[in-house]
Amino acid sequence: MEWEDLAKELSQATDSKIVLLVLDGVGGLPVDGRSELEAARKPNLDGLAKRAVCGLSDPVFMGITPGSGPAHLALFGYDPLKYQLGRGILEALGSGVEVGRNDLVARGNFATLRAGLISDRRAGRIPTGENVRICGFLNERLPKRDGVEVKVFPGKEHRFVARFTAEGLSDELTDADPQKEGRPRLPANPVVPGAAKAAAVVNRFLDDLTDVLRTEPKANTALLRGFSKFPSIPTMPELFNLRPAAIANYPMYKGLAKLLGMTVLDVGSEASELFDALEKNYKDHDFFYVHYKKTDSAGEDGKFEAKVAAIEALDTFIPRLTALNPDVLVVTSDHSTPALLCGHSWHPNPFLLVSRTAGVDDVAAFTERACAKGMLGRFRALYAMPLMLAHALKLKKYGA
Amino acid sequence: MEWEDLAKELSQATDSKIVLLVLDGVGGLPVDGRSELEAARKPNLDGLAKRAVCGLSDPVFMGITPGSGPAHLALFGYDPLKYQLGRGILEALGSGVEVGRNDLVARGNFATLRAGLISDRRAGRIPTGENVRICGFLNERLPKRDGVEVKVFPGKEHRFVARFTAEGLSDELTDADPQKEGRPRLPANPVVPGAAKAAAVVNRFLDDLTDVLRTEPKANTALLRGFSKFPSIPTMPELFNLRPAAIANYPMYKGLAKLLGMTVLDVGSEASELFDALEKNYKDHDFFYVHYKKTDSAGEDGKFEAKVAAIEALDTFIPRLTALNPDVLVVTSDHSTPALLCGHSWHPNPFLLVSRTAGVDDVAAFTERACAKGMLGRFRALYAMPLMLAHALKLKKYGA
């Protein structure tokens, strides 16, 4: 019996509230002896640690650096080695594109073709308005072929999502992207024989698109990556008997949340808006995923001081969170993003849990080194969900 | 290769002695800042912790609250997610009902039938004496059918165990219980084709019983739940090459021990009797499971002070245990039962291990928070058995 089966059998709806605050990429590495969390002045987060049990969690297992998809899946109680979500589906869902069971989606870049070679993989980062115009034009002019419906959806700058609707379109395709400039266009290739139809559909679409856009000065072709079907994944209401809400600004996190059956509450990019939405919707849900992005962005950019500042900025909002007095409050991250590495890393996430049923350990600061001495020890992030459900008294006893 | 295969391959009989002292439900939660173990004066247990390596163990995994069955299975080296013991078999074994390989057992309720509908699923909670009389009457009067032997065993109030003995009786049956009052009797239905015979046997028994009891004022029919066969589970002698003994007073623990091939040594309900039995039988076995129940009972009742007293009472016997100088001594629990929660919980168990080959860590008290800092870290209780066997030098090297 696996955790998911157990979850279905044991979880029960109750009125108790769980808040999972994800400080994206917050875990870091020392620079001049102190990590970002150690350098930040964050009295409220440290105050939470003093009232909490703490630990370190591994998104997948030791040494594995996860993308945002697997890292979040683990936090939401899904084994990231069992469910693999294509980047295309996450981008599509995050952009508000409806995706159904017969849809194949991919992330697109408008690009520039000169003398048969890709001279700019991002079409000079055309303005978003241009992108909207071009997508409208394409949706009007692209020829219909063999009953396959194709639609493109504009994103920011040069980015778009392509959606192909037909029976039997496999997503087992290689990217239609030469990866480097100065190379010719590259078709999508089927990875399995059953994907031949999808490859033909996709490649004809790219040819048609390049033909329709031949007079555009910059965006005169496109690249497609991350072909994905709608994944077969049970929702959080099905698995955990939750009425979950996601409070997030970035498309990918909203898309993933929607996929898992969360209600996505729209918020802007300011931290204050996360807490506005939490307060406003607090009575309507029993699980809140609150996503703070700035820690990760700063880490990705290698900006140690900016990451420290992002932590300090977030810290000032913690009193609004504790004022709600949720039955279970967890602060952690999906993965670490040390400024030192300018990207995601395999380091475990500091984790704190406050609950009436959790007790308190000796950890007095929300940092990597302090949490390593916490009572929760080191554990797979997959177990965060059973732990949260248990402390919310939402899990019945297993066996007699 | 799984642990069980490894165990069979690597375990060897030796003269070394292992004592596993289970303080049932001993783990707790702070009330006024201190848990039951932190509040108790227990110099002997703390003295053991000072000579031990310590840790915290999860019976199943983080967040899962186990029943006594799965929690004990894990401690005995059996994956509790692999072996699921039906409530019927545990109830039967716990009630002292002998169960063999050809037996099908179920938990029964006497119930009241009025005008074709179940008007009381518990027959007005008839006194246990009534139950004993009715079971005796049934065992005398129930007709024998087609060579199937049926016997009922009284429990408390309206509860009983039914045992059906014949070849080929499957336990893949739905409960013969409408679940709610005001509904007609419900037959057991086969879940698989091979269970048709068992369903026929069970349903004819229920008809016969209802006929024999037709003049009873309250207990004039019965419901049956949790059909179970004798589970197919390897014994501890088979898996671990042990000659194990169980020293326990409560039926369920004795039943489980018997199922796993332990010799059950009868003891009364006093703590002193556990240690009398241990001393008396010490030379005859190499593994002793000693079960102390009072910590759990007090926790279940929500009686913090009574649980503290139960810990303190047990502590006085530890010198009799250490006087035997076992090669491996473990003190832990099957699951936690915080008085704060009045029931089993998902919190990990404090764990200490004393052995010549274990070394000593810095932990100076047998408490949840102290053990969290021990050298064993946090681990699944399933690994307690390989650890005990290893320290007893009963496990050979794996691989060359």
PDB file of N, CA, C and O in Angstrom, chain B residues 6-65:
ATOM      1  N   LEU B   6      16.705 -10.370   2.809  1.00  0.00           N
ATOM      2  CA  LEU B   6      18.000 -10.173   3.463  1.00  0.00           C
ATOM      3  C   LEU B   6      18.026 -10.872   4.815  1.00  0.00           C
ATOM      4  O   LEU B   6      19.008 -11.525   5.177  1.00  0.00           O
ATOM      5  N   ALA B   7      16.943 -10.697   5.565  1.00  0.00           N
ATOM      6  CA  ALA B   7      16.874 -11.258   6.914  1.00  0.00           C
ATOM      7  C   ALA B   7      17.037 -12.772   6.865  1.00  0.00           C
ATOM      8  O   ALA B   7      17.800 -13.355   7.636  1.00  0.00           O
ATOM      9  N   LYS B   8      16.321 -13.396   5.924  1.00  0.00           N
ATOM     10  CA  LYS B   8      16.412 -14.859   5.823  1.00  0.00           C
ATOM     11  C   LYS B   8      17.825 -15.287   5.463  1.00  0.00           C
ATOM     12  O   LYS B   8      18.335 -16.285   5.954  1.00  0.00           O
ATOM     13  N   GLU B   9      18.452 -14.508   4.594  1.00  0.00           N
ATOM     14  CA  GLU B   9      19.786 -14.871   4.118  1.00  0.00           C
ATOM     15  C   GLU B   9      20.858 -14.614   5.170  1.00  0.00           C
ATOM     16  O   GLU B   9      21.812 -15.377   5.303  1.00  0.00           O
ATOM     17  N   LEU B  10      20.706 -13.532   5.907  1.00  0.00           N
ATOM     18  CA  LEU B  10      21.807 -13.077   6.768  1.00  0.00           C
ATOM     19  C   LEU B  10      21.667 -13.454   8.239  1.00  0.00           C
ATOM     20  O   LEU B  10      22.656 -13.443   8.966  1.00  0.00           O
ATOM     21  N   SER B  11      20.462 -13.758   8.693  1.00  0.00           N
ATOM     22  CA  SER B  11      20.301 -13.963  10.141  1.00  0.00           C
ATOM     23  C   SER B  11      20.842 -15.322  10.564  1.00  0.00           C
ATOM     24  O   SER B  11      20.780 -16.293   9.822  1.00  0.00           O
ATOM     25  N   GLN B  12      21.403 -15.351  11.743  1.00  0.00           N
ATOM     26  CA  GLN B  12      21.960 -16.593  12.258  1.00  0.00           C
ATOM     27  C   GLN B  12      21.661 -16.703  13.748  1.00  0.00           C
ATOM     28  O   GLN B  12      21.651 -15.712  14.474  1.00  0.00           O
ATOM     29  N   ALA B  13      21.415 -17.935  14.169  1.00  0.00           N
ATOM     30  CA  ALA B  13      21.150 -18.176  15.587  1.00  0.00           C
ATOM     31  C   ALA B  13      22.451 -18.048  16.367  1.00  0.00           C
ATOM     32  O   ALA B  13      23.491 -18.560  15.953  1.00  0.00           O
ATOM     33  N   THR B  14      22.400 -17.321  17.472  1.00  0.00           N
ATOM     34  CA  THR B  14      23.549 -17.229  18.375  1.00  0.00           C
ATOM     35  C   THR B  14      23.015 -17.288  19.799  1.00  0.00           C
ATOM     36  O   THR B  14      21.802 -17.272  20.011  1.00  0.00           O
ATOM     37  N   ASP B  15      23.915 -17.294  20.752  1.00  0.00           N
ATOM     38  CA  ASP B  15      23.471 -17.335  22.149  1.00  0.00           C
ATOM     39  C   ASP B  15      23.123 -15.956  22.698  1.00  0.00           C
ATOM     40  O   ASP B  15      22.625 -15.842  23.814  1.00  0.00           O
ATOM     41  N   SER B  16      23.389 -14.917  21.949  1.00  0.00           N
ATOM     42  CA  SER B  16      23.179 -13.563  22.489  1.00  0.00           C
ATOM     43  C   SER B  16      21.698 -13.281  22.715  1.00  0.00           C
ATOM     44  O   SER B  16      20.834 -13.843  22.046  1.00  0.00           O
ATOM     45  N   LYS B  17      21.449 -12.387  23.659  1.00  0.00           N
ATOM     46  CA  LYS B  17      20.076 -12.113  24.100  1.00  0.00           C
ATOM     47  C   LYS B  17      19.675 -10.684  23.743  1.00  0.00           C
ATOM     48  O   LYS B  17      20.428  -9.732  23.982  1.00  0.00           O
ATOM     49  N   ILE B  18      18.453 -10.580  23.231  1.00  0.00           N
ATOM     50  CA  ILE B  18      17.867  -9.270  22.916  1.00  0.00           C
ATOM     51  C   ILE B  18      16.628  -9.085  23.797  1.00  0.00           C
ATOM     52  O   ILE B  18      15.782  -9.975  23.855  1.00  0.00           O
ATOM     53  N   VAL B  19      16.544  -7.957  24.473  1.00  0.00           N
ATOM     54  CA  VAL B  19      15.311  -7.620  25.190  1.00  0.00           C
ATOM     55  C   VAL B  19      14.744  -6.337  24.594  1.00  0.00           C
ATOM     56  O   VAL B  19      15.423  -5.309  24.537  1.00  0.00           O
ATOM     57  N   LEU B  20      13.503  -6.421  24.114  1.00  0.00           N
ATOM     58  CA  LEU B  20      12.783  -5.271  23.564  1.00  0.00           C
ATOM     59  C   LEU B  20      11.658  -4.923  24.531  1.00  0.00           C
ATOM     60  O   LEU B  20      10.662  -5.645  24.619  1.00  0.00           O
ATOM     61  N   LEU B  21      11.868  -3.855  25.276  1.00  0.00           N
ATOM     62  CA  LEU B  21      10.858  -3.419  26.239  1.00  0.00           C
ATOM     63  C   LEU B  21       9.991  -2.350  25.592  1.00  0.00           C
ATOM     64  O   LEU B  21      10.485  -1.265  25.261  1.00  0.00           O
ATOM     65  N   VAL B  22       8.722  -2.670  25.397  1.00  0.00           N
ATOM     66  CA  VAL B  22       7.789  -1.741  24.758  1.00  0.00           C
ATOM     67  C   VAL B  22       6.926  -1.078  25.823  1.00  0.00           C
ATOM     68  O   VAL B  22       6.122  -1.741  26.484  1.00  0.00           O
ATOM     69  N   LEU B  23       7.147   0.228  26.000  1.00  0.00           N
ATOM     70  CA  LEU B  23       6.283   0.996  26.892  1.00  0.00           C
ATOM     71  C   LEU B  23       5.176   1.575  26.012  1.00  0.00           C
ATOM     72  O   LEU B  23       5.358   2.616  25.363  1.00  0.00           O
ATOM     73  N   ASP B  24       4.080   0.863  25.959  1.00  0.00           N
ATOM     74  CA  ASP B  24       3.032   1.166  24.977  1.00  0.00           C
ATOM     75  C   ASP B  24       2.590   2.627  25.081  1.00  0.00           C
ATOM     76  O   ASP B  24       2.256   3.114  26.160  1.00  0.00           O
ATOM     77  N   GLY B  25       2.621   3.306  23.933  1.00  0.00           N
ATOM     78  CA  GLY B  25       2.117   4.683  23.871  1.00  0.00           C
ATOM     79  C   GLY B  25       2.878   5.676  24.722  1.00  0.00           C
ATOM     80  O   GLY B  25       2.341   6.724  25.082  1.00  0.00           O
ATOM     81  N   VAL B  26       4.154   5.402  25.029  1.00  0.00           N
ATOM     82  CA  VAL B  26       4.850   6.244  26.022  1.00  0.00           C
ATOM     83  C   VAL B  26       5.130   7.658  25.516  1.00  0.00           C
ATOM     84  O   VAL B  26       5.156   8.606  26.300  1.00  0.00           O
ATOM     85  N   GLY B  27       5.326   7.829  24.217  1.00  0.00           N
ATOM     86  CA  GLY B  27       5.581   9.166  23.676  1.00  0.00           C
ATOM     87  C   GLY B  27       4.376  10.067  23.884  1.00  0.00           C
ATOM     88  O   GLY B  27       3.235   9.615  23.792  1.00  0.00           O
ATOM     89  N   GLY B  28       4.646  11.325  24.175  1.00  0.00           N
ATOM     90  CA  GLY B  28       3.536  12.240  24.442  1.00  0.00           C
ATOM     91  C   GLY B  28       3.807  13.628  23.915  1.00  0.00           C
ATOM     92  O   GLY B  28       4.682  13.836  23.070  1.00  0.00           O
ATOM     93  N   LEU B  29       3.053  14.581  24.405  1.00  0.00           N
ATOM     94  CA  LEU B  29       3.181  15.977  24.000  1.00  0.00           C
ATOM     95  C   LEU B  29       3.216  16.856  25.244  1.00  0.00           C
ATOM     96  O   LEU B  29       2.623  16.513  26.263  1.00  0.00           O
ATOM     97  N   PRO B  30       3.886  18.005  25.136  1.00  0.00           N
ATOM     98  CA  PRO B  30       3.978  18.874  26.298  1.00  0.00           C
ATOM     99  C   PRO B  30       2.605  19.407  26.744  1.00  0.00           C
ATOM    100  O   PRO B  30       1.773  19.780  25.914  1.00  0.00           O
ATOM    101  N   VAL B  31       2.413  19.398  28.038  1.00  0.00           N
ATOM    102  CA  VAL B  31       1.299  20.088  28.686  1.00  0.00           C
ATOM    103  C   VAL B  31       1.987  20.955  29.735  1.00  0.00           C
ATOM    104  O   VAL B  31       2.797  20.443  30.510  1.00  0.00           O
ATOM    105  N   ASP B  32       1.727  22.237  29.713  1.00  0.00           N
ATOM    106  CA  ASP B  32       2.479  23.172  30.568  1.00  0.00           C
ATOM    107  C   ASP B  32       3.982  23.026  30.350  1.00  0.00           C
ATOM    108  O   ASP B  32       4.765  23.040  31.304  1.00  0.00           O
ATOM    109  N   GLY B  33       4.366  22.807  29.107  1.00  0.00           N
ATOM    110  CA  GLY B  33       5.787  22.836  28.767  1.00  0.00           C
ATOM    111  C   GLY B  33       6.538  21.534  28.887  1.00  0.00           C
ATOM    112  O   GLY B  33       7.691  21.464  28.461  1.00  0.00           O
ATOM    113  N   ARG B  34       5.917  20.511  29.485  1.00  0.00           N
ATOM    114  CA  ARG B  34       6.637  19.243  29.622  1.00  0.00           C
ATOM    115  C   ARG B  34       5.779  18.072  29.166  1.00  0.00           C
ATOM    116  O   ARG B  34       4.607  17.974  29.520  1.00  0.00           O
ATOM    117  N   SER B  35       6.386  17.153  28.432  1.00  0.00           N
ATOM    118  CA  SER B  35       5.671  15.937  28.048  1.00  0.00           C
ATOM    119  C   SER B  35       5.621  14.994  29.251  1.00  0.00           C
ATOM    120  O   SER B  35       6.286  15.218  30.263  1.00  0.00           O
ATOM    121  N   GLU B  36       4.862  13.922  29.122  1.00  0.00           N
ATOM    122  CA  GLU B  36       4.759  12.935  30.191  1.00  0.00           C
ATOM    123  C   GLU B  36       6.147  12.406  30.572  1.00  0.00           C
ATOM    124  O   GLU B  36       6.474  12.285  31.757  1.00  0.00           O
ATOM    125  N   LEU B  37       6.958  12.088  29.546  1.00  0.00           N
ATOM    126  CA  LEU B  37       8.300  11.563  29.837  1.00  0.00           C
ATOM    127  C   LEU B  37       9.186  12.632  30.480  1.00  0.00           C
ATOM    128  O   LEU B  37      10.062  12.305  31.293  1.00  0.00           O
ATOM    129  N   GLU B  38       8.960  13.895  30.115  1.00  0.00           N
ATOM    130  CA  GLU B  38       9.758  14.969  30.708  1.00  0.00           C
ATOM    131  C   GLU B  38       9.331  15.258  32.138  1.00  0.00           C
ATOM    132  O   GLU B  38      10.131  15.684  32.976  1.00  0.00           O
ATOM    133  N   ALA B  39       8.057  15.010  32.415  1.00  0.00           N
ATOM    134  CA  ALA B  39       7.550  15.286  33.767  1.00  0.00           C
ATOM    135  C   ALA B  39       7.869  14.150  34.736  1.00  0.00           C
ATOM    136  O   ALA B  39       7.914  14.365  35.955  1.00  0.00           O
ATOM    137  N   ALA B  40       8.079  12.954  34.215  1.00  0.00           N
ATOM    138  CA  ALA B  40       8.251  11.792  35.099  1.00  0.00           C
ATOM    139  C   ALA B  40       9.643  11.767  35.738  1.00  0.00           C
ATOM    140  O   ALA B  40      10.633  12.110  35.094  1.00  0.00           O
ATOM    141  N   ARG B  41       9.698  11.354  36.994  1.00  0.00           N
ATOM    142  CA  ARG B  41      10.966  11.091  37.661  1.00  0.00           C
ATOM    143  C   ARG B  41      11.335   9.642  37.375  1.00  0.00           C
ATOM    144  O   ARG B  41      10.661   8.732  37.843  1.00  0.00           O
ATOM    145  N   LYS B  42      12.351   9.429  36.604  1.00  0.00           N
ATOM    146  CA  LYS B  42      12.647   8.077  36.101  1.00  0.00           C
ATOM    147  C   LYS B  42      14.151   7.916  35.977  1.00  0.00           C
ATOM    148  O   LYS B  42      14.689   7.795  34.872  1.00  0.00           O
ATOM    149  N   PRO B  43      14.831   7.895  37.125  1.00  0.00           N
ATOM    150  CA  PRO B  43      16.302   7.867  37.103  1.00  0.00           C
ATOM    151  C   PRO B  43      16.877   6.651  36.374  1.00  0.00           C
ATOM    152  O   PRO B  43      17.937   6.751  35.765  1.00  0.00           O
ATOM    153  N   ASN B  44      16.165   5.547  36.415  1.00  0.00           N
ATOM    154  CA  ASN B  44      16.729   4.348  35.793  1.00  0.00           C
ATOM    155  C   ASN B  44      16.649   4.389  34.275  1.00  0.00           C
ATOM    156  O   ASN B  44      17.594   4.003  33.577  1.00  0.00           O
ATOM    157  N   LEU B  45      15.512   4.868  33.754  1.00  0.00           N
ATOM    158  CA  LEU B  45      15.401   5.002  32.300  1.00  0.00           C
ATOM    159  C   LEU B  45      16.386   6.058  31.794  1.00  0.00           C
ATOM    160  O   LEU B  45      17.039   5.875  30.763  1.00  0.00           O
ATOM    161  N   ASP B  46      16.507   7.156  32.529  1.00  0.00           N
ATOM    162  CA  ASP B  46      17.478   8.184  32.120  1.00  0.00           C
ATOM    163  C   ASP B  46      18.904   7.639  32.209  1.00  0.00           C
ATOM    164  O   ASP B  46      19.753   7.959  31.357  1.00  0.00           O
ATOM    165  N   GLY B  47      19.132   6.811  33.211  1.00  0.00           N
ATOM    166  CA  GLY B  47      20.447   6.176  33.334  1.00  0.00           C
ATOM    167  C   GLY B  47      20.751   5.295  32.131  1.00  0.00           C
ATOM    168  O   GLY B  47      21.882   5.274  31.616  1.00  0.00           O
ATOM    169  N   LEU B  48      19.735   4.588  31.653  1.00  0.00           N
ATOM    170  CA  LEU B  48      19.911   3.785  30.441  1.00  0.00           C
ATOM    171  C   LEU B  48      20.245   4.674  29.250  1.00  0.00           C
ATOM    172  O   LEU B  48      21.137   4.365  28.452  1.00  0.00           O
ATOM    173  N   ALA B  49      19.510   5.800  29.134  1.00  0.00           N
ATOM    174  CA  ALA B  49      19.750   6.712  28.005  1.00  0.00           C
ATOM    175  C   ALA B  49      21.208   7.175  28.000  1.00  0.00           C
ATOM    176  O   ALA B  49      21.827   7.309  26.940  1.00  0.00           O
ATOM    177  N   LYS B  50      21.764   7.379  29.189  1.00  0.00           N
ATOM    178  CA  LYS B  50      23.163   7.845  29.278  1.00  0.00           C
ATOM    179  C   LYS B  50      24.145   6.781  28.794  1.00  0.00           C
ATOM    180  O   LYS B  50      25.263   7.107  28.384  1.00  0.00           O
ATOM    181  N   ARG B  51      23.737   5.521  28.850  1.00  0.00           N
ATOM    182  CA  ARG B  51      24.619   4.421  28.402  1.00  0.00           C
ATOM    183  C   ARG B  51      24.272   3.958  26.992  1.00  0.00           C
ATOM    184  O   ARG B  51      24.815   2.957  26.515  1.00  0.00           O
ATOM    185  N   ALA B  52      23.347   4.667  26.337  1.00  0.00           N
ATOM    186  CA  ALA B  52      22.755   4.171  25.093  1.00  0.00           C
ATOM    187  C   ALA B  52      23.055   5.071  23.905  1.00  0.00           C
ATOM    188  O   ALA B  52      23.563   6.180  24.052  1.00  0.00           O
ATOM    189  N   VAL B  53      22.702   4.579  22.722  1.00  0.00           N
ATOM    190  CA  VAL B  53      22.486   5.467  21.573  1.00  0.00           C
ATOM    191  C   VAL B  53      20.976   5.605  21.421  1.00  0.00           C
ATOM    192  O   VAL B  53      20.225   4.656  21.640  1.00  0.00           O
ATOM    193  N   CYS B  54      20.557   6.815  21.058  1.00  0.00           N
ATOM    194  CA  CYS B  54      19.130   7.128  21.055  1.00  0.00           C
ATOM    195  C   CYS B  54      18.684   7.658  19.702  1.00  0.00           C
ATOM    196  O   CYS B  54      19.493   8.015  18.853  1.00  0.00           O
ATOM    197  N   GLY B  55      17.371   7.724  19.527  1.00  0.00           N
ATOM    198  CA  GLY B  55      16.798   8.260  18.297  1.00  0.00           C
ATOM    199  C   GLY B  55      15.297   8.379  18.428  1.00  0.00           C
ATOM    200  O   GLY B  55      14.735   8.232  19.519  1.00  0.00           O
ATOM    201  N   LEU B  56      14.670   8.661  17.302  1.00  0.00           N
ATOM    202  CA  LEU B  56      13.204   8.715  17.215  1.00  0.00           C
ATOM    203  C   LEU B  56      12.790   7.825  16.061  1.00  0.00           C
ATOM    204  O   LEU B  56      13.367   7.912  14.977  1.00  0.00           O
ATOM    205  N   SER B  57      11.770   7.006  16.284  1.00  0.00           N
ATOM    206  CA  SER B  57      11.340   6.120  15.201  1.00  0.00           C
ATOM    207  C   SER B  57       9.885   6.367  14.829  1.00  0.00           C
ATOM    208  O   SER B  57       9.040   6.600  15.693  1.00  0.00           O
ATOM    209  N   ASP B  58       9.631   6.314  13.517  1.00  0.00           N
ATOM    210  CA  ASP B  58       8.269   6.454  13.003  1.00  0.00           C
ATOM    211  C   ASP B  58       7.691   5.062  12.740  1.00  0.00           C
ATOM    212  O   ASP B  58       8.252   4.306  11.951  1.00  0.00           O
ATOM    213  N   PRO B  59       6.551   4.749  13.330  1.00  0.00           N
ATOM    214  CA  PRO B  59       5.980   3.399  13.152  1.00  0.00           C
ATOM    215  C   PRO B  59       5.711   3.076  11.679  1.00  0.00           C
ATOM    216  O   PRO B  59       6.046   1.989  11.215  1.00  0.00           O
ATOM    217  N   VAL B  60       5.118   4.025  10.944  1.00  0.00           N
ATOM    218  CA  VAL B  60       4.820   3.773   9.517  1.00  0.00           C
ATOM    219  C   VAL B  60       5.636   4.783   8.714  1.00  0.00           C
ATOM    220  O   VAL B  60       6.658   4.451   8.156  1.00  0.00           O
ATOM    221  N   PHE B  61       5.185   6.005   8.631  1.00  0.00           N
ATOM    222  CA  PHE B  61       6.033   7.130   8.243  1.00  0.00           C
ATOM    223  C   PHE B  61       5.423   8.376   8.833  1.00  0.00           C
ATOM    224  O   PHE B  61       4.339   8.320   9.436  1.00  0.00           O
ATOM    225  N   MET B  62       6.114   9.486   8.703  1.00  0.00           N
ATOM    226  CA  MET B  62       5.659  10.751   9.283  1.00  0.00           C
ATOM    227  C   MET B  62       4.185  10.991   9.039  1.00  0.00           C
ATOM    228  O   MET B  62       3.721  10.915   7.892  1.00  0.00           O
ATOM    229  N   GLY B  63       3.471  11.309  10.073  1.00  0.00           N
ATOM    230  CA  GLY B  63       2.086  11.724   9.917  1.00  0.00           C
ATOM    231  C   GLY B  63       1.070  10.607  10.056  1.00  0.00           C
ATOM    232  O   GLY B  63      -0.109  10.870  10.231  1.00  0.00           O
ATOM    233  N   ILE B  64       1.517   9.356   9.969  1.00  0.00           N
ATOM    234  CA  ILE B  64       0.567   8.239  10.024  1.00  0.00           C
ATOM    235  C   ILE B  64       0.405   7.748  11.458  1.00  0.00           C
ATOM    236  O   ILE B  64       1.365   7.371  12.117  1.00  0.00           O
ATOM    237  N   THR B  65      -0.827   7.747  11.919  1.00  0.00           N
ATOM    238  CA  THR B  65      -1.167   7.218  13.241  1.00  0.00           C
ATOM    239  C   THR B  65      -1.500   5.744  13.091  1.00  0.00           C
ATOM    240  O   THR B  65      -2.454   5.408  12.394  1.00  0.00           O
TER     241      THR B  65
END
